[in-house]
CSV table of N, CA and C in Angstrom, one decimal:
chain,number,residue,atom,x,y,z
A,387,UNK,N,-19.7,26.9,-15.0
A,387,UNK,CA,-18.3,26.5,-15.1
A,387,UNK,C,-18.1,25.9,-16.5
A,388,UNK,N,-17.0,26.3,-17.3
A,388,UNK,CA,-16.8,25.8,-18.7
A,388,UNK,C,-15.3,24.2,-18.2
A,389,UNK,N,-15.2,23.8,-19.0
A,389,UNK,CA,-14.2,22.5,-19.0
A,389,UNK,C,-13.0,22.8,-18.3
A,390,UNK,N,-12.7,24.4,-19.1
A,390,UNK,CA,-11.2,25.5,-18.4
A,390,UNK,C,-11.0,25.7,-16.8
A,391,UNK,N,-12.4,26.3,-16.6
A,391,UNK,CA,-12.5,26.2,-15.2
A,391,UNK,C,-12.2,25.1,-14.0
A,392,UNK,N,-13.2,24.0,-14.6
A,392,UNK,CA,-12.6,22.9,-14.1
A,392,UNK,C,-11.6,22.1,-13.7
A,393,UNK,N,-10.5,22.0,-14.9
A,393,UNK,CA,-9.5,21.3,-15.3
A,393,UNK,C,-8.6,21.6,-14.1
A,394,UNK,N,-8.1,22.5,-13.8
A,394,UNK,CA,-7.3,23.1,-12.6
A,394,UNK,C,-7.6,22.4,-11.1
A,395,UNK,N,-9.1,22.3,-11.1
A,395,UNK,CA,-9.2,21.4,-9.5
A,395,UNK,C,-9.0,20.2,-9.5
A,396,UNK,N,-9.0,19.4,-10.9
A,396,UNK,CA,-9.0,17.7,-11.4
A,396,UNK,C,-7.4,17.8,-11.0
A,397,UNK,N,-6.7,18.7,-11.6
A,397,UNK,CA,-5.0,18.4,-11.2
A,397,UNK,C,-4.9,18.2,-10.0
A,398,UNK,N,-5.0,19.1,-9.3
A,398,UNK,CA,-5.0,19.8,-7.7
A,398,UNK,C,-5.2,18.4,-7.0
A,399,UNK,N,-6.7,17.7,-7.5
A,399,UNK,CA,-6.9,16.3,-6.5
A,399,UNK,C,-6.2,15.0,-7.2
A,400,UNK,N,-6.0,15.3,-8.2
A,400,UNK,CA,-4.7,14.1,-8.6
A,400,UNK,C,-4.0,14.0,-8.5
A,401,UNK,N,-3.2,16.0,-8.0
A,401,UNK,CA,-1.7,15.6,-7.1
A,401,UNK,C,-1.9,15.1,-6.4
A,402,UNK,N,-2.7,15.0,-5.1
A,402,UNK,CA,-3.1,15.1,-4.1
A,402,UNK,C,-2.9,13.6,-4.1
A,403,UNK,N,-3.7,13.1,-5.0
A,403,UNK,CA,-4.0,11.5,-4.8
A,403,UNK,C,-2.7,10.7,-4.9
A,404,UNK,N,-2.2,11.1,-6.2
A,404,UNK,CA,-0.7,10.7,-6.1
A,404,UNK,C,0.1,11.1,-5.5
A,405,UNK,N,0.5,12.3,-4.4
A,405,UNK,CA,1.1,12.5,-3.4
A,405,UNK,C,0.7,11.1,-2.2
A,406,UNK,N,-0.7,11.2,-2.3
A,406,UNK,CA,-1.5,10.3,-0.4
A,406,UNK,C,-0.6,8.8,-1.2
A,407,UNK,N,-1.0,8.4,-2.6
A,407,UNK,CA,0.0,7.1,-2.6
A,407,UNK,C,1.2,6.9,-2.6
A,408,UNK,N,1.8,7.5,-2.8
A,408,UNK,CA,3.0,7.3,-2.7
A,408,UNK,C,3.5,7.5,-1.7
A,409,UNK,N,2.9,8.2,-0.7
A,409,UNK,CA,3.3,7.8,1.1
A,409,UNK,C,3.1,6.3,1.3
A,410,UNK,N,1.6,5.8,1.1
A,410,UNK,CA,1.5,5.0,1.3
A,410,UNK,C,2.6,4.1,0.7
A,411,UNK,N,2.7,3.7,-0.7
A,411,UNK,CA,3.7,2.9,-1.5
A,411,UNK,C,5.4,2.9,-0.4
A,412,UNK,N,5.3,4.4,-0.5
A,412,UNK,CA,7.0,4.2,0.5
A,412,UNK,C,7.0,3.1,1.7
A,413,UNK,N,5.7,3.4,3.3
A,413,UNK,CA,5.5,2.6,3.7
A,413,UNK,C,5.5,1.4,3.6
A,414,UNK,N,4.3,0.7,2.8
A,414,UNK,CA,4.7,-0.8,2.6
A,414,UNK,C,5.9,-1.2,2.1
A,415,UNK,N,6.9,-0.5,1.2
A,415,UNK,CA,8.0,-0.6,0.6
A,415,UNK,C,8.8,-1.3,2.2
A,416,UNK,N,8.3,-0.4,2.9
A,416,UNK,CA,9.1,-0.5,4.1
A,416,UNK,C,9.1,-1.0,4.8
A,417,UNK,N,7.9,-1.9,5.4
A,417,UNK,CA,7.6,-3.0,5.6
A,417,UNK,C,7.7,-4.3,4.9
A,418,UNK,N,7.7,-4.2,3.7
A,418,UNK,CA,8.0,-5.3,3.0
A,418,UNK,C,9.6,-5.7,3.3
A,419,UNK,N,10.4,-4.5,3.4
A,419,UNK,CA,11.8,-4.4,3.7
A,419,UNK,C,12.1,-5.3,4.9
A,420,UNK,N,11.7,-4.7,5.7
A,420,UNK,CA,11.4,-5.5,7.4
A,420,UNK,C,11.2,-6.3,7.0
A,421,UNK,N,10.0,-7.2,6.6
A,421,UNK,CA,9.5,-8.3,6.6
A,421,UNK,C,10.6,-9.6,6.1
A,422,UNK,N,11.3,-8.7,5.3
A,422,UNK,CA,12.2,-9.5,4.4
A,422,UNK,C,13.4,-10.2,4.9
A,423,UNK,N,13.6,-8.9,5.6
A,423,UNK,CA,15.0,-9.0,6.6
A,423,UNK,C,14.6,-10.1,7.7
A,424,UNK,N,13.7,-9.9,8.6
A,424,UNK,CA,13.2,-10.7,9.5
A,424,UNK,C,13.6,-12.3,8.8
A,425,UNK,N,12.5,-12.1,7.4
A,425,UNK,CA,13.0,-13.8,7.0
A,425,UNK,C,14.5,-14.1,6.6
A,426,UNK,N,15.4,-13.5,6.5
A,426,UNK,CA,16.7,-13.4,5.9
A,426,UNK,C,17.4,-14.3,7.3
A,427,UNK,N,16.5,-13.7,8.4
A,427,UNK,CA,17.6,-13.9,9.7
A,427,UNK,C,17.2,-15.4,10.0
A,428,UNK,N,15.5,-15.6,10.1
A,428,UNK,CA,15.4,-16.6,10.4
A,428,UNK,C,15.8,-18.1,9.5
A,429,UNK,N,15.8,-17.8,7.6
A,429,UNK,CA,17.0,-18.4,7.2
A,429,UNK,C,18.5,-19.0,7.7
A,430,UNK,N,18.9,-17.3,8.2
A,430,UNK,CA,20.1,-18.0,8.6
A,430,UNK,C,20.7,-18.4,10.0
A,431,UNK,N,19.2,-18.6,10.6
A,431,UNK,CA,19.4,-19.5,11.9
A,431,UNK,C,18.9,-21.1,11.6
A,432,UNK,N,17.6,-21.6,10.7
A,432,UNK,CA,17.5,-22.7,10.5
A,432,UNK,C,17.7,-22.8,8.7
A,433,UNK,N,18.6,-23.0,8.0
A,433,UNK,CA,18.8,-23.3,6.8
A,433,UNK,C,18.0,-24.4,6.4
A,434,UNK,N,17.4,-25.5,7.0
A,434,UNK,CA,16.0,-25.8,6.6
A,434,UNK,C,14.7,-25.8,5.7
A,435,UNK,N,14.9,-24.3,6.7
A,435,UNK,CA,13.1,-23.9,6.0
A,435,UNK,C,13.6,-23.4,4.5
A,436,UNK,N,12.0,-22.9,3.6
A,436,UNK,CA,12.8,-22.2,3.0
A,436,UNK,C,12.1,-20.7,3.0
A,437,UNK,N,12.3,-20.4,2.0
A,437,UNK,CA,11.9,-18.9,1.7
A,437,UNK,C,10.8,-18.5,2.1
A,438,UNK,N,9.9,-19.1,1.4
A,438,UNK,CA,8.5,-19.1,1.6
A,438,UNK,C,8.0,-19.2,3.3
A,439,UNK,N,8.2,-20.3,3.9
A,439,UNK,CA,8.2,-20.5,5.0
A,439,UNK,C,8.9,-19.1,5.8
A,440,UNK,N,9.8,-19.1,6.0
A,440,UNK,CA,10.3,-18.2,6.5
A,440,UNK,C,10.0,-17.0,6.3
A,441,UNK,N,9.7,-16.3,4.8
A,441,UNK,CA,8.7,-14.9,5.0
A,441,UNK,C,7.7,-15.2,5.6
A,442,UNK,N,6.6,-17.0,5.5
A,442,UNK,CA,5.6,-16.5,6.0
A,442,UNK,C,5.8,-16.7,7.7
A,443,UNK,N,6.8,-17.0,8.3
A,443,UNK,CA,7.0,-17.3,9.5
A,443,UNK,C,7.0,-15.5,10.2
A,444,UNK,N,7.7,-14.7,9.4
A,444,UNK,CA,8.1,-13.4,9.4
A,444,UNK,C,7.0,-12.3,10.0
A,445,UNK,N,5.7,-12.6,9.0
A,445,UNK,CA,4.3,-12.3,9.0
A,445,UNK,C,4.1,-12.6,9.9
A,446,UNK,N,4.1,-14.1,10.7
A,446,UNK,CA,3.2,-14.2,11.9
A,446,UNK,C,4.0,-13.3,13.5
A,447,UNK,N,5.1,-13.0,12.6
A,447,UNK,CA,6.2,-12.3,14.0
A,447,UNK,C,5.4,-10.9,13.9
A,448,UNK,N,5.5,-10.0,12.9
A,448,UNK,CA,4.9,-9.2,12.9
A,448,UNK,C,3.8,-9.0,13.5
A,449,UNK,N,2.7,-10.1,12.9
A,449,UNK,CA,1.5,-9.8,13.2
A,449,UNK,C,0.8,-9.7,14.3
A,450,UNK,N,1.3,-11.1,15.2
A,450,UNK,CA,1.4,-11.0,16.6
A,450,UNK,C,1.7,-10.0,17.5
A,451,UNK,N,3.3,-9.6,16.9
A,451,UNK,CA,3.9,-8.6,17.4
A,451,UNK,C,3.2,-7.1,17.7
A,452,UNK,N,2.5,-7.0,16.8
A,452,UNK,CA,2.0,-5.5,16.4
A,452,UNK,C,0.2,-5.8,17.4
A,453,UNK,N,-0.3,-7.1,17.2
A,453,UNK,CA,-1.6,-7.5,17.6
A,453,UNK,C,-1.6,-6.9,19.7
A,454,UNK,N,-0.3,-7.6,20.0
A,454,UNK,CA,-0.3,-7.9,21.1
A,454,UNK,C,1.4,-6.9,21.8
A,455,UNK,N,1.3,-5.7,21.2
A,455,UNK,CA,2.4,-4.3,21.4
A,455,UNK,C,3.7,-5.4,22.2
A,456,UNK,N,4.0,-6.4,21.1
A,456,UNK,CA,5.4,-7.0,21.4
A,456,UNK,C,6.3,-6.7,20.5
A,457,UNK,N,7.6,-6.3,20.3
A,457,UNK,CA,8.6,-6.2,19.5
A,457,UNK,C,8.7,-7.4,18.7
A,458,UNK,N,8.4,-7.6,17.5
A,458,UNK,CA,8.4,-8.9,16.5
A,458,UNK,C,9.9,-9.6,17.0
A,459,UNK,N,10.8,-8.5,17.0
A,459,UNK,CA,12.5,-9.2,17.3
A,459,UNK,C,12.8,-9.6,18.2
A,460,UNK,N,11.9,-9.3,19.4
A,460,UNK,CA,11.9,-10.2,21.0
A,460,UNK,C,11.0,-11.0,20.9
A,461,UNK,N,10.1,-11.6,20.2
A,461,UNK,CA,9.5,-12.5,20.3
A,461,UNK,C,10.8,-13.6,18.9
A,462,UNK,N,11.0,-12.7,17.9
A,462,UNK,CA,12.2,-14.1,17.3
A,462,UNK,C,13.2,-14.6,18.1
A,463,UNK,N,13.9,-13.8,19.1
A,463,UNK,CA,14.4,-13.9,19.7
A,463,UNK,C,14.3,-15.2,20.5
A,464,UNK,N,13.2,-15.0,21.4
A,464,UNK,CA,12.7,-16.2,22.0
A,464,UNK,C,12.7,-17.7,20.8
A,465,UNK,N,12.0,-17.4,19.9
A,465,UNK,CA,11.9,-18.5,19.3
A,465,UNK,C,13.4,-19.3,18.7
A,466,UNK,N,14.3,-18.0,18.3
A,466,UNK,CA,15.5,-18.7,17.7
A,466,UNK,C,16.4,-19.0,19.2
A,467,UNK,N,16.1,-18.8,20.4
A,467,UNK,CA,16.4,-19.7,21.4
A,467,UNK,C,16.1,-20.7,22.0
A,468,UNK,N,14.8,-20.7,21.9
A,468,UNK,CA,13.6,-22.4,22.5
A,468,UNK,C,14.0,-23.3,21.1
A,469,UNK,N,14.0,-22.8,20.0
A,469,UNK,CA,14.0,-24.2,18.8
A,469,UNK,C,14.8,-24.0,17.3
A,470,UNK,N,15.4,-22.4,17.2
A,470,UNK,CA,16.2,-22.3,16.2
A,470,UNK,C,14.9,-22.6,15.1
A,471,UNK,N,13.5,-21.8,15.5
A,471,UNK,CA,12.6,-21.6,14.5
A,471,UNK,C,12.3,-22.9,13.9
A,472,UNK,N,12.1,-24.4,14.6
A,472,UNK,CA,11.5,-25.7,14.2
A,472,UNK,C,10.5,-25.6,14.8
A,473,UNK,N,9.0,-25.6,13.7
A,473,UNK,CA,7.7,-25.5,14.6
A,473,UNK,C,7.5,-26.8,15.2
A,474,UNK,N,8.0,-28.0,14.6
A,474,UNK,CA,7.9,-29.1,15.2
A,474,UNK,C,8.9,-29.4,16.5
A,475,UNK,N,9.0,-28.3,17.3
A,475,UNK,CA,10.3,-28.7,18.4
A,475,UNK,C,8.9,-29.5,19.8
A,476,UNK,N,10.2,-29.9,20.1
A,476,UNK,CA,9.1,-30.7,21.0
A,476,UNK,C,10.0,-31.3,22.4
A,477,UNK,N,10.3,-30.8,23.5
A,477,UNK,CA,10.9,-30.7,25.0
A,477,UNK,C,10.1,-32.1,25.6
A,478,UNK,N,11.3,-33.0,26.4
A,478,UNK,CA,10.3,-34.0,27.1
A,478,UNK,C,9.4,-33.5,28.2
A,479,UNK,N,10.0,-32.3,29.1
A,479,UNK,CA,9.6,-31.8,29.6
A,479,UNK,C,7.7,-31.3,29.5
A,480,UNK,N,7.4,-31.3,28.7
A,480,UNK,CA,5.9,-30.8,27.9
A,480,UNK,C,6.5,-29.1,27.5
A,481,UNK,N,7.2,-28.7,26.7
A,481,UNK,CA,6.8,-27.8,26.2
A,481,UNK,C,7.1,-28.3,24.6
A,482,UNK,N,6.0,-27.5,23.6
A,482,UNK,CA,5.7,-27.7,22.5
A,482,UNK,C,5.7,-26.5,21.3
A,483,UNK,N,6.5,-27.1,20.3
A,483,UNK,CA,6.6,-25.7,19.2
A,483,UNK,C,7.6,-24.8,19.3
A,484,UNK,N,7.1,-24.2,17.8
A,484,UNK,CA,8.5,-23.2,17.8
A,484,UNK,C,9.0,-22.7,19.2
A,485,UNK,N,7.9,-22.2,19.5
A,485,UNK,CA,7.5,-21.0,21.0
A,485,UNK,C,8.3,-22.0,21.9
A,486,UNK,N,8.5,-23.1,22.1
A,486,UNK,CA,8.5,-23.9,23.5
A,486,UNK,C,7.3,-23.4,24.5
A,487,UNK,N,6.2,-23.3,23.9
A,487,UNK,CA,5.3,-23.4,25.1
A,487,UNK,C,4.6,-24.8,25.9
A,488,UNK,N,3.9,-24.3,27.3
A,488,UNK,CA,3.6,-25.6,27.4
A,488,UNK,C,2.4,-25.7,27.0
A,489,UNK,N,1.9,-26.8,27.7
A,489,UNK,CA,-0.1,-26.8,27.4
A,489,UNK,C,-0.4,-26.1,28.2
A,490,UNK,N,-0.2,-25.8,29.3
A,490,UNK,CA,-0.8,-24.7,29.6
A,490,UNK,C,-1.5,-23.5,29.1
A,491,UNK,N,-0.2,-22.5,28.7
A,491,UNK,CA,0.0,-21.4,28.4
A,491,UNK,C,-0.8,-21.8,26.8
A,492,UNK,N,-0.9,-23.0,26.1
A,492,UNK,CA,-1.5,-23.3,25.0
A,492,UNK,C,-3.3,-23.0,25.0
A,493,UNK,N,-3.0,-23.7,26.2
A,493,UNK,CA,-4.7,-23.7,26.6
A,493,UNK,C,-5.1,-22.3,26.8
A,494,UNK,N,-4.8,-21.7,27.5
A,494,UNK,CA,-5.0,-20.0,27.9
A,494,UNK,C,-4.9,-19.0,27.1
A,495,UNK,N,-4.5,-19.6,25.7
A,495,UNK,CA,-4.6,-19.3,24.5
A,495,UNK,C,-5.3,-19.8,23.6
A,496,UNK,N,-5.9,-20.6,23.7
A,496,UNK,CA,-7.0,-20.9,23.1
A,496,UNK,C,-6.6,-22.6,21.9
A,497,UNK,N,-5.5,-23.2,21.9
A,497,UNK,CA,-4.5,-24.1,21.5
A,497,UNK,C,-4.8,-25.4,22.0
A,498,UNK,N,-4.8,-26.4,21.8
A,498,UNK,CA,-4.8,-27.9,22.5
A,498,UNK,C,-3.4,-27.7,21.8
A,499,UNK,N,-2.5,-29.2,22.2
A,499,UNK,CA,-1.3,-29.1,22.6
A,499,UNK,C,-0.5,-29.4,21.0
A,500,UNK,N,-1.9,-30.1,20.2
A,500,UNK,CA,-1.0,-30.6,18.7
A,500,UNK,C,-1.4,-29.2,18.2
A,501,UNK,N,-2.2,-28.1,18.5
A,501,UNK,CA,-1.9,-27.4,17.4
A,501,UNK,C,-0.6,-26.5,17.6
A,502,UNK,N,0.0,-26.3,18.9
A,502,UNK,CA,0.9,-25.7,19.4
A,502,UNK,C,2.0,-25.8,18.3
A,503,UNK,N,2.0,-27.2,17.9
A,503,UNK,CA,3.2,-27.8,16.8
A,503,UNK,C,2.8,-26.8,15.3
A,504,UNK,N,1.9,-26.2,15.0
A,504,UNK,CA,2.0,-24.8,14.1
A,504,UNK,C,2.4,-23.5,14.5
A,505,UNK,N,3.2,-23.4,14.0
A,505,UNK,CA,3.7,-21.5,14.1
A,505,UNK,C,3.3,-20.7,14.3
A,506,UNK,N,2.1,-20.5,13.6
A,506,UNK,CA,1.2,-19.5,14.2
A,506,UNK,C,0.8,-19.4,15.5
A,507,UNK,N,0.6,-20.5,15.9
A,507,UNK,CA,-0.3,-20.6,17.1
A,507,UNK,C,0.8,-20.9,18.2
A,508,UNK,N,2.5,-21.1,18.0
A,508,UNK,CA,3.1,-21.2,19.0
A,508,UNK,C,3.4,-19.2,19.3
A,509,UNK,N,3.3,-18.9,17.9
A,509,UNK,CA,4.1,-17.6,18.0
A,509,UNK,C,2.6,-16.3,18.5
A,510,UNK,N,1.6,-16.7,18.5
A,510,UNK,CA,0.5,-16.2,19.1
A,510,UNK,C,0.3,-16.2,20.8
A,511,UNK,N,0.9,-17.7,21.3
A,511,UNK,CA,0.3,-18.0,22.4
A,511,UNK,C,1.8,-17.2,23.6
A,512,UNK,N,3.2,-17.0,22.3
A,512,UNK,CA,4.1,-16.6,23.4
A,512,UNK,C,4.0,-14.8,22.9
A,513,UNK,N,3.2,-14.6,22.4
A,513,UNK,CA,3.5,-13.0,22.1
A,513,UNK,C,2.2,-13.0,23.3
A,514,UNK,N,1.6,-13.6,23.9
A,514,UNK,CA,0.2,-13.1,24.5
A,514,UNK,C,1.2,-13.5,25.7
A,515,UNK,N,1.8,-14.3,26.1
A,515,UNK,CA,2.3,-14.1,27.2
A,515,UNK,C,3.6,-13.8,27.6
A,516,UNK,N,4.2,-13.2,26.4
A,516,UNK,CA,5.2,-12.2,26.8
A,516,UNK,C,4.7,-10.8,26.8
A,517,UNK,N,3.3,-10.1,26.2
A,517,UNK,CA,2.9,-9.2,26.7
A,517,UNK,C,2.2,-8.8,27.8
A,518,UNK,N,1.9,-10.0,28.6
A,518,UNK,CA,1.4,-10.0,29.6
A,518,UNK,C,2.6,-9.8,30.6
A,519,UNK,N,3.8,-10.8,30.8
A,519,UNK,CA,4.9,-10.3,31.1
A,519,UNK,C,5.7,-9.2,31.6
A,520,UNK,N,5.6,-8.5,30.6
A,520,UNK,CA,5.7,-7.1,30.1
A,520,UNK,C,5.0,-6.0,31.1
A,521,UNK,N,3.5,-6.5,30.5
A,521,UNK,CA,2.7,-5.8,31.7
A,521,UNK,C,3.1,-5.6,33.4
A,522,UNK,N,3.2,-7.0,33.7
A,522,UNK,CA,3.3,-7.1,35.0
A,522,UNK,C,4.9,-7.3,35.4
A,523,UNK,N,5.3,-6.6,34.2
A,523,UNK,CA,6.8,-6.1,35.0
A,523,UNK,C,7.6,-4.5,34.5
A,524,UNK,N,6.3,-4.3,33.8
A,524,UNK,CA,6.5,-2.6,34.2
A,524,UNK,C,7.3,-2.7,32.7
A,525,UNK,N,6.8,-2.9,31.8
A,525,UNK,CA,8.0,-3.0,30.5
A,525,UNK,C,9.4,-3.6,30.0
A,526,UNK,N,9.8,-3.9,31.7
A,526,UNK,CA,11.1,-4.5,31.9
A,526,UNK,C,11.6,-5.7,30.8
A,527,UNK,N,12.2,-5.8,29.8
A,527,UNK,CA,12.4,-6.8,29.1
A,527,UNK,C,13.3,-8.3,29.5
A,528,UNK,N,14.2,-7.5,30.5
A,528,UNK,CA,14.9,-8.2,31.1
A,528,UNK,C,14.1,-9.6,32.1
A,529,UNK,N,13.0,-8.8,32.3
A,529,UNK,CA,12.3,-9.6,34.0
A,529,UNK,C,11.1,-10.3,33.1
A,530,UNK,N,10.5,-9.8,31.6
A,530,UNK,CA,10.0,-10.3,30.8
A,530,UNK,C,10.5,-11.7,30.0
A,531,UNK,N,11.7,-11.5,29.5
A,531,UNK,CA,11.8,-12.7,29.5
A,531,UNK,C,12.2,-13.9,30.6
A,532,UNK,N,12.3,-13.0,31.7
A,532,UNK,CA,12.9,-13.9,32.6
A,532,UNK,C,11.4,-14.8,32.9
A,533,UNK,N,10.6,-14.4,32.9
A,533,UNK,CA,8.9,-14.7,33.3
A,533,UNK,C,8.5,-15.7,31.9
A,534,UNK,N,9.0,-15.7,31.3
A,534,UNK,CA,8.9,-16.3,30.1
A,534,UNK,C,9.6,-17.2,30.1
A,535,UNK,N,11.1,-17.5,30.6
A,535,UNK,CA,12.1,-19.1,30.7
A,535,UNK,C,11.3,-19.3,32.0
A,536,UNK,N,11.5,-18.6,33.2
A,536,UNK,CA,11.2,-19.5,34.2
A,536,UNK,C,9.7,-19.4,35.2
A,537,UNK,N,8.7,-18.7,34.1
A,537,UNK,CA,7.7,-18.5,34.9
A,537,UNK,C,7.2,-16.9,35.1
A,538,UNK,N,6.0,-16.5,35.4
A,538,UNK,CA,5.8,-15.2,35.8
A,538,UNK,C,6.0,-15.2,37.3
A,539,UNK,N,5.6,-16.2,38.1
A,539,UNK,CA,6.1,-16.8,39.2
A,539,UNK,C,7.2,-16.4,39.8
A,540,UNK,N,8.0,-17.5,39.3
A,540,UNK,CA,9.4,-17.6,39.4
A,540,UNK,C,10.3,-16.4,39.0
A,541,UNK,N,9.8,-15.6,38.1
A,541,UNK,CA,10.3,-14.1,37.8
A,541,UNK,C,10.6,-13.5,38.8
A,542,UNK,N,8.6,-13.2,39.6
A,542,UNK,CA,8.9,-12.3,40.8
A,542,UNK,C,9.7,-12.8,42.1
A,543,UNK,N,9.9,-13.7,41.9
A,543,UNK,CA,10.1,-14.4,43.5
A,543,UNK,C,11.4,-14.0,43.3
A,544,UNK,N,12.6,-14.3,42.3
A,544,UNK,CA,13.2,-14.7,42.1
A,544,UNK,C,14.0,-15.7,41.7
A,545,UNK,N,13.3,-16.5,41.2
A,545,UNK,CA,13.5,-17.7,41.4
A,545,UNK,C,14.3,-18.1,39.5
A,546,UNK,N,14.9,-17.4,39.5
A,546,UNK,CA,15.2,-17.8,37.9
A,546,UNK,C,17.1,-17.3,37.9
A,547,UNK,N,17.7,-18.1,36.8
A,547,UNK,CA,19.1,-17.6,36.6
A,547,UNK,C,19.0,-16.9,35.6
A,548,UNK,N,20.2,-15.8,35.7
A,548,UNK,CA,20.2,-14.6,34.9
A,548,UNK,C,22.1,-15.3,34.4
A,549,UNK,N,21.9,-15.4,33.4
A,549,UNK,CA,23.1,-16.1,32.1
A,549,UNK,C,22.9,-15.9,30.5
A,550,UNK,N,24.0,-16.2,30.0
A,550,UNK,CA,24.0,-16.2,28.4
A,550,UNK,C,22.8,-17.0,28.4
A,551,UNK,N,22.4,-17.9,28.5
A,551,UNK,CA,21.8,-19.0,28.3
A,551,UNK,C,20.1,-18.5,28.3
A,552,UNK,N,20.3,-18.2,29.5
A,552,UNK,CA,19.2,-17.4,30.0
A,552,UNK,C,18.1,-16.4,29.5
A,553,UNK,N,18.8,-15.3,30.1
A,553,UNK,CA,17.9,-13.6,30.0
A,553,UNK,C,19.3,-12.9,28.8
């Protein structure tokens, strides 16, 4: 084989290469997009935090989300209705954290009750039990978060109100 010969298969795999990146590049492009947006929203529910916080709050939505096949936007969801995204929220009742979880559901997650008071680990411990949720209601979003305000319990029995407020 002389250099001539060559030369033609070197292109071939560096289109190649530069074709496979630039999939890849659009993707993250794409998720970075998402990621961005997510923090834009939770900005403009607690004007508070700031930037930083809030993308990295974004990431743990995701991450969770994706860890434990929960929609990142129904797990913000939950959060910007238990505490308007304050990791330090704190219910007399015993629930703790962004998440409003209790110690319970902290514990069963692997959490004592002050670490609950970090984001991560509020937004971990309610993505693990809104996926379980989920599970045991057949995908149902509606009966998942209902299992989530008032219990997996109190889901099935019925035992929960269905309101704005609510589900």
């Amino acid at each position: 084989l002389s250099l001539h010969d060559a030369l033609p298969i070197s292109i071939v795999r560096l289109r190649r290469a530069v074709k496979k990146w630039r999939k890849l590049h659009r993707a993250y492009v794409k998720q970075l997009k998402f990621k961005k947006g997510l923090a834009r929203y939770i900005r403009l529910k607690n004007h508070s935090l700031s930037k930083k916080t809030a993308f990295r709050y974004a990431g743990y939505f995701i991450k969770y989300g994706k860890k434990y096949t929960v929609d990142p936007k129904a797990l913000m969801a939950i959060a910007c209705h238990e505490s308007r995204f304050s990791a330090g929220a704190y219910n007399a009742a015993g629930y703790y954290g962004m998440m409003q979880t209790s110690a319970t559901i902290g514990r069963n997650a692997g959490f004592s009750t002050t670490e609950l008071f970090r984001a991560k680990n509020s937004i971990k411990a309610a993505a693990k039990l809104y996926s379980y949720n989920l599970n045991v209601f057949r995908g149902r979003h509606y009966m998942a978060f209902a299992g989530y305000c008032a219990g997996t319990y109190g889901a099935k029995s019925g035992h929960y109100k269905i309101g704005r407020a609510h589900v």
